[in-house]
Amino acid sequence: MAAPNCVFCKIVAGKIPCLRVYEDPSVLAFLDIGPLAEGHLLVIPKDHAERLEDMPTDILAHLVRQLPPLARAVLKVTATDSYNLLQNNGKTSGQEVPHVHFHIIPRKAADGLGYRWLASSYPAGRGEEIRRQLVAALA
Amino acid sequence: MAAPNCVFCKIVAGKIPCLRVYEDPSVLAFLDIGPLAEGHLLVIPKDHAERLEDMPTDILAHLVRQLPPLARAVLKVTATDSYNLLQNNGKTSGQEVPHVHFHIIPRKAADGLGYRWLASSYPAGRGEEIRRQLVAALA
């Protein structure tokens, strides 16, 4: 199902052009038009879903099975050996188009890309408390 | 199968402690010990695989099916509505432990986290050229 005014739904429908790399009945992969690096790919479900948690899990599993061959193709074409797989959910995460998309971003040394790795640590007991809350939330 | 000297294989085997949040026969989720935010989770296959492309696709599909409920639990416990799903492959990508791991990183406004979004664009014809090469690499 397409959502009105969704850019990616319009790309799926062919109403907005894209550089298509792979397509099957439920998944589309195309070049990001504002790439972080040459070969930066977007992989999306054809049916509209805003976030990872909104996707039917069968479609999600099928989409993810396409990622390894797509990543291998990106590595080959860009002559790189590394990439980030990134998928943002929610405005605060940096998600700009509210239609699930996986980024495959090939990486080269000193390219200035990557995640801002501001690591911290848990005060004594806090990690265990968070763990307990997470287990309870999953129950 | 475990790899010798792999920290995550040792965690799977219980030889190194962790704060376990979820476990099934092929997948383990636990708190990152150097979290970027409270509730920062790592989700890994129990069998050793260095990169996404090395994983048996059935295990990959199974792992990814666990991500939505885990993400929902993280959002609930951390009272956030956004998160990044990140998975790094290769040293240049920032992968520090050579055992596949998916990061679920909950996000809050002005937390200083996120991907360095240095977008560019393709010169005329270059995107189509890359697209053609990718399609050929997939064939």
mmCIF file of C-alpha atoms in Angstrom:
data_model
loop_
_atom_site.group_PDB
_atom_site.id
_atom_site.type_symbol
_atom_site.label_atom_id
_atom_site.label_comp_id
_atom_site.label_asym_id
_atom_site.label_seq_id
_atom_site.Cartn_x
_atom_site.Cartn_y
_atom_site.Cartn_z
ATOM 1 C CA MET A 1 0.000 0.000 0.000
ATOM 2 C CA ALA A 2 1.211 3.498 -0.859
ATOM 3 C CA ALA A 3 0.896 6.466 1.500
ATOM 4 C CA PRO A 4 -0.185 9.804 0.027
ATOM 5 C CA ASN A 5 2.629 12.357 -0.331
ATOM 6 C CA CYS A 6 5.339 9.790 0.518
ATOM 7 C CA VAL A 7 8.386 10.386 -1.692
ATOM 8 C CA PHE A 8 9.511 6.762 -1.520
ATOM 9 C CA CYS A 9 6.016 5.471 -2.366
ATOM 10 C CA LYS A 10 6.134 7.756 -5.434
ATOM 11 C CA ILE A 11 9.526 6.297 -6.374
ATOM 12 C CA VAL A 12 8.125 2.770 -5.994
ATOM 13 C CA ALA A 13 5.194 3.732 -8.245
ATOM 14 C CA GLY A 14 7.541 5.256 -10.847
ATOM 15 C CA LYS A 15 6.057 8.744 -10.355
ATOM 16 C CA ILE A 16 9.457 10.055 -9.249
ATOM 17 C CA PRO A 17 12.527 8.700 -11.073
ATOM 18 C CA CYS A 18 15.368 6.900 -9.328
ATOM 19 C CA LEU A 19 18.494 4.966 -10.224
ATOM 20 C CA ARG A 20 17.171 1.438 -9.590
ATOM 21 C CA VAL A 21 19.686 -1.210 -8.694
ATOM 22 C CA TYR A 22 17.484 -4.102 -7.551
ATOM 23 C CA GLU A 23 13.793 -4.809 -7.488
ATOM 24 C CA ASP A 24 11.528 -7.698 -6.572
ATOM 25 C CA PRO A 25 7.816 -7.830 -5.713
ATOM 26 C CA SER A 26 8.316 -6.401 -2.211
ATOM 27 C CA VAL A 27 11.723 -4.670 -2.159
ATOM 28 C CA LEU A 28 13.411 -1.860 -4.085
ATOM 29 C CA ALA A 29 17.064 -0.758 -3.926
ATOM 30 C CA PHE A 30 18.241 2.474 -5.536
ATOM 31 C CA LEU A 31 21.031 5.011 -5.298
ATOM 32 C CA ASP A 32 20.651 7.724 -2.680
ATOM 33 C CA ILE A 33 20.332 10.980 -4.631
ATOM 34 C CA GLY A 34 22.355 12.837 -1.970
ATOM 35 C CA PRO A 35 25.020 10.179 -1.379
ATOM 36 C CA LEU A 36 27.452 10.193 1.529
ATOM 37 C CA ALA A 37 29.777 8.224 -0.769
ATOM 38 C CA GLU A 38 29.586 6.867 -4.315
ATOM 39 C CA GLY A 39 27.422 3.761 -4.309
ATOM 40 C CA HIS A 40 25.424 4.769 -1.200
ATOM 41 C CA LEU A 41 22.302 2.613 -1.538
ATOM 42 C CA LEU A 42 18.811 2.781 -0.102
ATOM 43 C CA VAL A 43 16.879 -0.443 0.359
ATOM 44 C CA ILE A 44 13.171 -0.088 1.050
ATOM 45 C CA PRO A 45 10.008 -2.158 1.313
ATOM 46 C CA LYS A 46 7.611 -1.335 -1.524
ATOM 47 C CA ASP A 47 4.626 -1.237 0.791
ATOM 48 C CA HIS A 48 4.584 1.824 2.979
ATOM 49 C CA ALA A 49 5.706 1.440 6.579
ATOM 50 C CA GLU A 50 7.046 4.352 8.550
ATOM 51 C CA ARG A 51 9.390 2.536 10.923
ATOM 52 C CA LEU A 52 11.053 -0.817 11.418
ATOM 53 C CA GLU A 53 8.492 -1.763 14.077
ATOM 54 C CA ASP A 54 5.657 -1.099 11.597
ATOM 55 C CA MET A 55 6.900 -3.590 8.989
ATOM 56 C CA PRO A 56 5.311 -7.023 8.630
ATOM 57 C CA THR A 57 8.101 -9.273 9.893
ATOM 58 C CA ASP A 58 7.990 -11.540 6.817
ATOM 59 C CA ILE A 59 8.674 -8.547 4.581
ATOM 60 C CA LEU A 60 11.392 -7.351 6.947
ATOM 61 C CA ALA A 61 13.070 -10.773 6.883
ATOM 62 C CA HIS A 62 12.824 -10.881 3.086
ATOM 63 C CA LEU A 63 14.278 -7.379 2.726
ATOM 64 C CA VAL A 64 17.213 -8.168 4.993
ATOM 65 C CA ARG A 65 18.056 -11.300 2.979
ATOM 66 C CA GLN A 66 18.734 -8.968 0.033
ATOM 67 C CA LEU A 67 21.268 -6.880 1.979
ATOM 68 C CA PRO A 68 24.325 -9.197 1.761
ATOM 69 C CA PRO A 69 24.333 -9.472 -2.069
ATOM 70 C CA LEU A 70 23.644 -5.744 -2.384
ATOM 71 C CA ALA A 71 26.471 -4.957 0.040
ATOM 72 C CA ARG A 72 28.845 -7.240 -1.886
ATOM 73 C CA ALA A 73 27.973 -5.410 -5.107
ATOM 74 C CA VAL A 74 28.581 -2.020 -3.464
ATOM 75 C CA LEU A 75 31.958 -3.155 -2.089
ATOM 76 C CA LYS A 76 32.985 -4.496 -5.487
ATOM 77 C CA VAL A 77 31.963 -1.431 -7.485
ATOM 78 C CA THR A 78 33.410 1.064 -5.016
ATOM 79 C CA ALA A 79 36.566 -0.978 -4.363
ATOM 80 C CA THR A 80 36.026 -0.739 -0.599
ATOM 81 C CA ASP A 81 36.063 -3.426 2.092
ATOM 82 C CA SER A 82 33.891 -1.717 4.692
ATOM 83 C CA TYR A 83 30.379 -0.313 4.989
ATOM 84 C CA ASN A 84 27.840 0.890 7.503
ATOM 85 C CA LEU A 85 24.320 -0.465 7.527
ATOM 86 C CA LEU A 86 22.140 2.252 9.034
ATOM 87 C CA GLN A 87 18.401 2.487 9.550
ATOM 88 C CA ASN A 88 16.880 5.449 11.371
ATOM 89 C CA ASN A 89 13.528 5.504 13.153
ATOM 90 C CA GLY A 90 11.843 8.722 14.212
ATOM 91 C CA LYS A 91 12.695 12.372 13.557
ATOM 92 C CA THR A 92 15.139 12.647 16.442
ATOM 93 C CA SER A 93 17.145 9.747 14.978
ATOM 94 C CA GLY A 94 17.728 11.624 11.723
ATOM 95 C CA GLN A 95 14.976 9.867 9.733
ATOM 96 C CA GLU A 96 14.059 12.370 7.033
ATOM 97 C CA VAL A 97 11.689 10.298 4.905
ATOM 98 C CA PRO A 98 9.011 8.543 6.988
ATOM 99 C CA HIS A 99 9.175 5.319 4.931
ATOM 100 C CA VAL A 100 11.523 2.579 6.222
ATOM 101 C CA HIS A 101 14.896 2.662 4.482
ATOM 102 C CA PHE A 102 18.176 0.865 5.078
ATOM 103 C CA HIS A 103 21.315 2.766 4.100
ATOM 104 C CA ILE A 104 24.316 0.839 2.798
ATOM 105 C CA ILE A 105 27.187 3.327 3.067
ATOM 106 C CA PRO A 106 30.580 2.231 1.695
ATOM 107 C CA ARG A 107 33.493 3.537 3.727
ATOM 108 C CA LYS A 108 36.994 4.647 2.901
ATOM 109 C CA ALA A 109 39.748 5.711 5.284
ATOM 110 C CA ALA A 110 39.543 9.361 6.422
ATOM 111 C CA ASP A 111 36.218 9.932 4.634
ATOM 112 C CA GLY A 112 34.879 11.901 7.599
ATOM 113 C CA LEU A 113 31.783 9.701 7.849
ATOM 114 C CA GLY A 114 30.695 7.305 10.582
ATOM 115 C CA TYR A 115 28.676 7.470 13.759
ATOM 116 C CA ARG A 116 29.558 9.942 16.517
ATOM 117 C CA TRP A 117 30.856 7.473 19.086
ATOM 118 C CA LEU A 118 30.369 9.279 22.392
ATOM 119 C CA ALA A 119 30.598 6.265 24.667
ATOM 120 C CA SER A 120 29.830 6.445 28.377
ATOM 121 C CA SER A 121 29.412 3.845 31.099
ATOM 122 C CA TYR A 122 26.761 2.851 33.618
ATOM 123 C CA PRO A 123 27.111 3.919 37.248
ATOM 124 C CA ALA A 124 27.154 0.924 39.636
ATOM 125 C CA GLY A 125 23.822 -0.935 39.525
ATOM 126 C CA ARG A 126 22.272 1.180 36.772
ATOM 127 C CA GLY A 127 23.000 -1.286 33.956
ATOM 128 C CA GLU A 128 21.359 -4.103 35.918
ATOM 129 C CA GLU A 129 18.355 -1.848 36.586
ATOM 130 C CA ILE A 130 17.970 -1.019 32.883
ATOM 131 C CA ARG A 131 18.410 -4.706 32.033
ATOM 132 C CA ARG A 132 15.614 -5.673 34.441
ATOM 133 C CA GLN A 133 13.305 -3.044 32.963
ATOM 134 C CA LEU A 134 14.038 -4.231 29.421
ATOM 135 C CA VAL A 135 13.337 -7.863 30.303
ATOM 136 C CA ALA A 136 10.067 -6.769 31.938
ATOM 137 C CA ALA A 137 9.135 -4.685 28.868
ATOM 138 C CA LEU A 138 9.692 -7.740 26.635
ATOM 139 C CA ALA A 139 7.497 -10.024 28.755
ATOM 140 C CA MET B 1 30.581 -22.285 16.223
ATOM 141 C CA ALA B 2 32.778 -20.081 18.403
ATOM 142 C CA ALA B 3 35.913 -18.346 17.157
ATOM 143 C CA PRO B 4 38.973 -18.405 19.428
ATOM 144 C CA ASN B 5 39.698 -15.084 21.157
ATOM 145 C CA CYS B 6 36.370 -13.544 20.071
ATOM 146 C CA VAL B 7 34.959 -11.446 22.901
ATOM 147 C CA PHE B 8 31.365 -11.912 21.770
ATOM 148 C CA CYS B 9 31.801 -15.683 21.419
ATOM 149 C CA LYS B 10 33.053 -15.677 25.014
ATOM 150 C CA ILE B 11 29.991 -13.692 26.094
ATOM 151 C CA VAL B 12 27.738 -16.199 24.278
ATOM 152 C CA ALA B 13 29.535 -19.035 26.094
ATOM 153 C CA GLY B 14 29.179 -17.285 29.477
ATOM 154 C CA LYS B 15 32.947 -16.971 29.891
ATOM 155 C CA ILE B 16 32.630 -13.174 29.979
ATOM 156 C CA PRO B 17 29.616 -11.728 31.832
ATOM 157 C CA CYS B 18 27.060 -9.461 30.180
ATOM 158 C CA LEU B 19 23.721 -7.898 30.988
ATOM 159 C CA ARG B 20 21.491 -10.253 28.970
ATOM 160 C CA VAL B 21 18.181 -8.905 27.773
ATOM 161 C CA TYR B 22 17.035 -11.571 25.323
ATOM 162 C CA GLU B 23 18.240 -14.995 24.274
ATOM 163 C CA ASP B 24 17.066 -17.780 22.026
ATOM 164 C CA PRO B 25 18.930 -20.709 20.452
ATOM 165 C CA SER B 26 20.613 -18.532 17.796
ATOM 166 C CA VAL B 27 20.432 -14.913 19.001
ATOM 167 C CA LEU B 28 21.605 -12.975 22.054
ATOM 168 C CA ALA B 29 20.799 -9.361 22.999
ATOM 169 C CA PHE B 30 22.656 -7.576 25.796
ATOM 170 C CA LEU B 31 23.495 -4.082 26.989
ATOM 171 C CA ASP B 32 26.521 -2.420 25.392
ATOM 172 C CA ILE B 33 29.038 -2.022 28.218
ATOM 173 C CA GLY B 34 30.163 1.342 26.759
ATOM 174 C CA PRO B 35 26.730 2.709 25.880
ATOM 175 C CA LEU B 36 26.126 5.761 23.691
ATOM 176 C CA ALA B 37 22.878 6.158 25.623
ATOM 177 C CA GLU B 38 21.124 4.273 28.401
ATOM 178 C CA GLY B 39 19.521 1.170 26.934
ATOM 179 C CA HIS B 40 21.973 0.910 23.998
ATOM 180 C CA LEU B 41 21.588 -2.740 22.961
ATOM 181 C CA LEU B 42 23.726 -5.153 21.000
ATOM 182 C CA VAL B 43 22.019 -7.970 19.132
ATOM 183 C CA ILE B 44 24.266 -10.751 17.859
ATOM 184 C CA PRO B 45 24.096 -14.205 16.302
ATOM 185 C CA LYS B 46 25.406 -16.849 18.709
ATOM 186 C CA ASP B 47 27.407 -18.574 16.001
ATOM 187 C CA HIS B 48 30.464 -16.636 14.984
ATOM 188 C CA ALA B 49 30.308 -14.631 11.766
ATOM 189 C CA GLU B 50 32.511 -11.657 11.190
ATOM 190 C CA ARG B 51 30.321 -9.608 8.871
ATOM 191 C CA LEU B 52 26.752 -9.399 7.633
ATOM 192 C CA GLU B 53 27.732 -11.075 4.352
ATOM 193 C CA ASP B 54 29.172 -14.048 6.283
ATOM 194 C CA MET B 55 25.940 -14.867 8.101
ATOM 195 C CA PRO B 56 23.717 -17.748 6.990
ATOM 196 C CA THR B 57 20.693 -15.870 5.646
ATOM 197 C CA ASP B 58 18.208 -17.923 7.700
ATOM 198 C CA ILE B 59 19.976 -16.850 10.892
ATOM 199 C CA LEU B 60 20.136 -13.262 9.653
ATOM 200 C CA ALA B 61 16.400 -13.269 8.915
ATOM 201 C CA HIS B 62 15.671 -14.778 12.328
ATOM 202 C CA LEU B 63 17.859 -12.223 14.106
ATOM 203 C CA VAL B 64 16.202 -9.314 12.352
ATOM 204 C CA ARG B 65 12.734 -10.536 13.338
ATOM 205 C CA GLN B 66 13.801 -9.979 16.971
ATOM 206 C CA LEU B 67 14.726 -6.335 16.380
ATOM 207 C CA PRO B 68 11.238 -4.749 16.410
ATOM 208 C CA PRO B 69 10.213 -6.128 19.850
ATOM 209 C CA LEU B 70 13.667 -5.294 21.235
ATOM 210 C CA ALA B 71 13.443 -1.763 19.834
ATOM 211 C CA ARG B 72 9.962 -1.323 21.323
ATOM 212 C CA ALA B 73 11.290 -2.376 24.734
ATOM 213 C CA VAL B 74 14.211 0.065 24.461
ATOM 214 C CA LEU B 75 11.871 2.924 23.491
ATOM 215 C CA LYS B 76 9.550 2.134 26.385
ATOM 216 C CA VAL B 77 12.253 1.844 29.042
ATOM 217 C CA THR B 78 14.165 4.929 27.890
ATOM 218 C CA ALA B 79 11.020 6.999 27.233
ATOM 219 C CA THR B 80 12.245 7.875 23.736
ATOM 220 C CA ASP B 81 10.482 7.707 20.385
ATOM 221 C CA SER B 82 13.524 7.415 18.114
ATOM 222 C CA TYR B 83 16.482 5.096 17.593
ATOM 223 C CA ASN B 84 19.259 4.272 15.166
ATOM 224 C CA LEU B 85 19.807 0.720 13.997
ATOM 225 C CA LEU B 86 23.486 0.473 13.074
ATOM 226 C CA GLN B 87 25.613 -2.434 11.942
ATOM 227 C CA ASN B 88 29.251 -1.902 10.924
ATOM 228 C CA ASN B 89 31.275 -4.151 8.626
ATOM 229 C CA GLY B 90 35.051 -3.893 8.365
ATOM 230 C CA LYS B 91 37.590 -1.918 10.386
ATOM 231 C CA THR B 92 37.213 1.249 8.295
ATOM 232 C CA SER B 93 33.481 1.275 9.074
ATOM 233 C CA GLY B 94 34.133 1.464 12.809
ATOM 234 C CA GLN B 95 33.584 -2.256 13.519
ATOM 235 C CA GLU B 96 35.624 -2.896 16.660
ATOM 236 C CA VAL B 97 34.585 -6.477 17.453
ATOM 237 C CA PRO B 98 34.800 -8.780 14.419
ATOM 238 C CA HIS B 99 31.583 -10.643 15.285
ATOM 239 C CA VAL B 100 28.378 -9.336 13.647
ATOM 240 C CA HIS B 101 26.447 -7.012 15.954
ATOM 241 C CA PHE B 102 23.444 -4.776 15.455
ATOM 242 C CA HIS B 103 23.332 -1.657 17.623
ATOM 243 C CA ILE B 104 19.972 -0.318 18.787
ATOM 244 C CA ILE B 105 20.749 3.232 19.949
ATOM 245 C CA PRO B 106 17.891 5.201 21.529
ATOM 246 C CA ARG B 107 18.001 8.897 20.669
ATOM 247 C CA LYS B 108 17.060 12.053 22.500
ATOM 248 C CA ALA B 109 17.094 15.615 21.206
ATOM 249 C CA ALA B 110 20.525 17.310 21.324
ATOM 250 C CA ASP B 111 22.272 14.131 22.504
ATOM 251 C CA GLY B 112 25.200 14.792 20.148
ATOM 252 C CA LEU B 113 24.883 11.340 18.578
ATOM 253 C CA GLY B 114 23.919 10.333 15.030
ATOM 254 C CA TYR B 115 25.682 9.747 11.746
ATOM 255 C CA ARG B 116 27.914 12.431 10.218
ATOM 256 C CA TRP B 117 25.698 13.374 7.289
ATOM 257 C CA LEU B 118 28.117 14.807 4.756
ATOM 258 C CA ALA B 119 25.909 14.521 1.692
ATOM 259 C CA SER B 120 27.185 15.167 -1.810
ATOM 260 C CA SER B 121 25.719 14.642 -5.278
ATOM 261 C CA TYR B 122 26.668 12.811 -8.461
ATOM 262 C CA PRO B 123 28.147 14.750 -11.387
ATOM 263 C CA ALA B 124 26.067 14.350 -14.581
ATOM 264 C CA GLY B 125 26.084 10.727 -15.759
ATOM 265 C CA ARG B 126 28.082 9.372 -12.824
ATOM 266 C CA GLY B 127 25.071 8.050 -10.901
ATOM 267 C CA GLU B 128 23.869 6.147 -13.977
ATOM 268 C CA GLU B 129 27.368 4.719 -14.443
ATOM 269 C CA ILE B 130 27.513 3.512 -10.829
ATOM 270 C CA ARG B 131 24.004 2.094 -11.186
ATOM 271 C CA ARG B 132 25.025 0.124 -14.292
ATOM 272 C CA GLN B 133 28.086 -1.256 -12.524
ATOM 273 C CA LEU B 134 26.012 -2.288 -9.499
ATOM 274 C CA VAL B 135 23.448 -4.064 -11.654
ATOM 275 C CA ALA B 136 26.282 -5.871 -13.453
ATOM 276 C CA ALA B 137 27.877 -6.835 -10.123
ATOM 277 C CA LEU B 138 24.567 -8.325 -8.973
ATOM 278 C CA ALA B 139 24.103 -10.434 -12.094
#
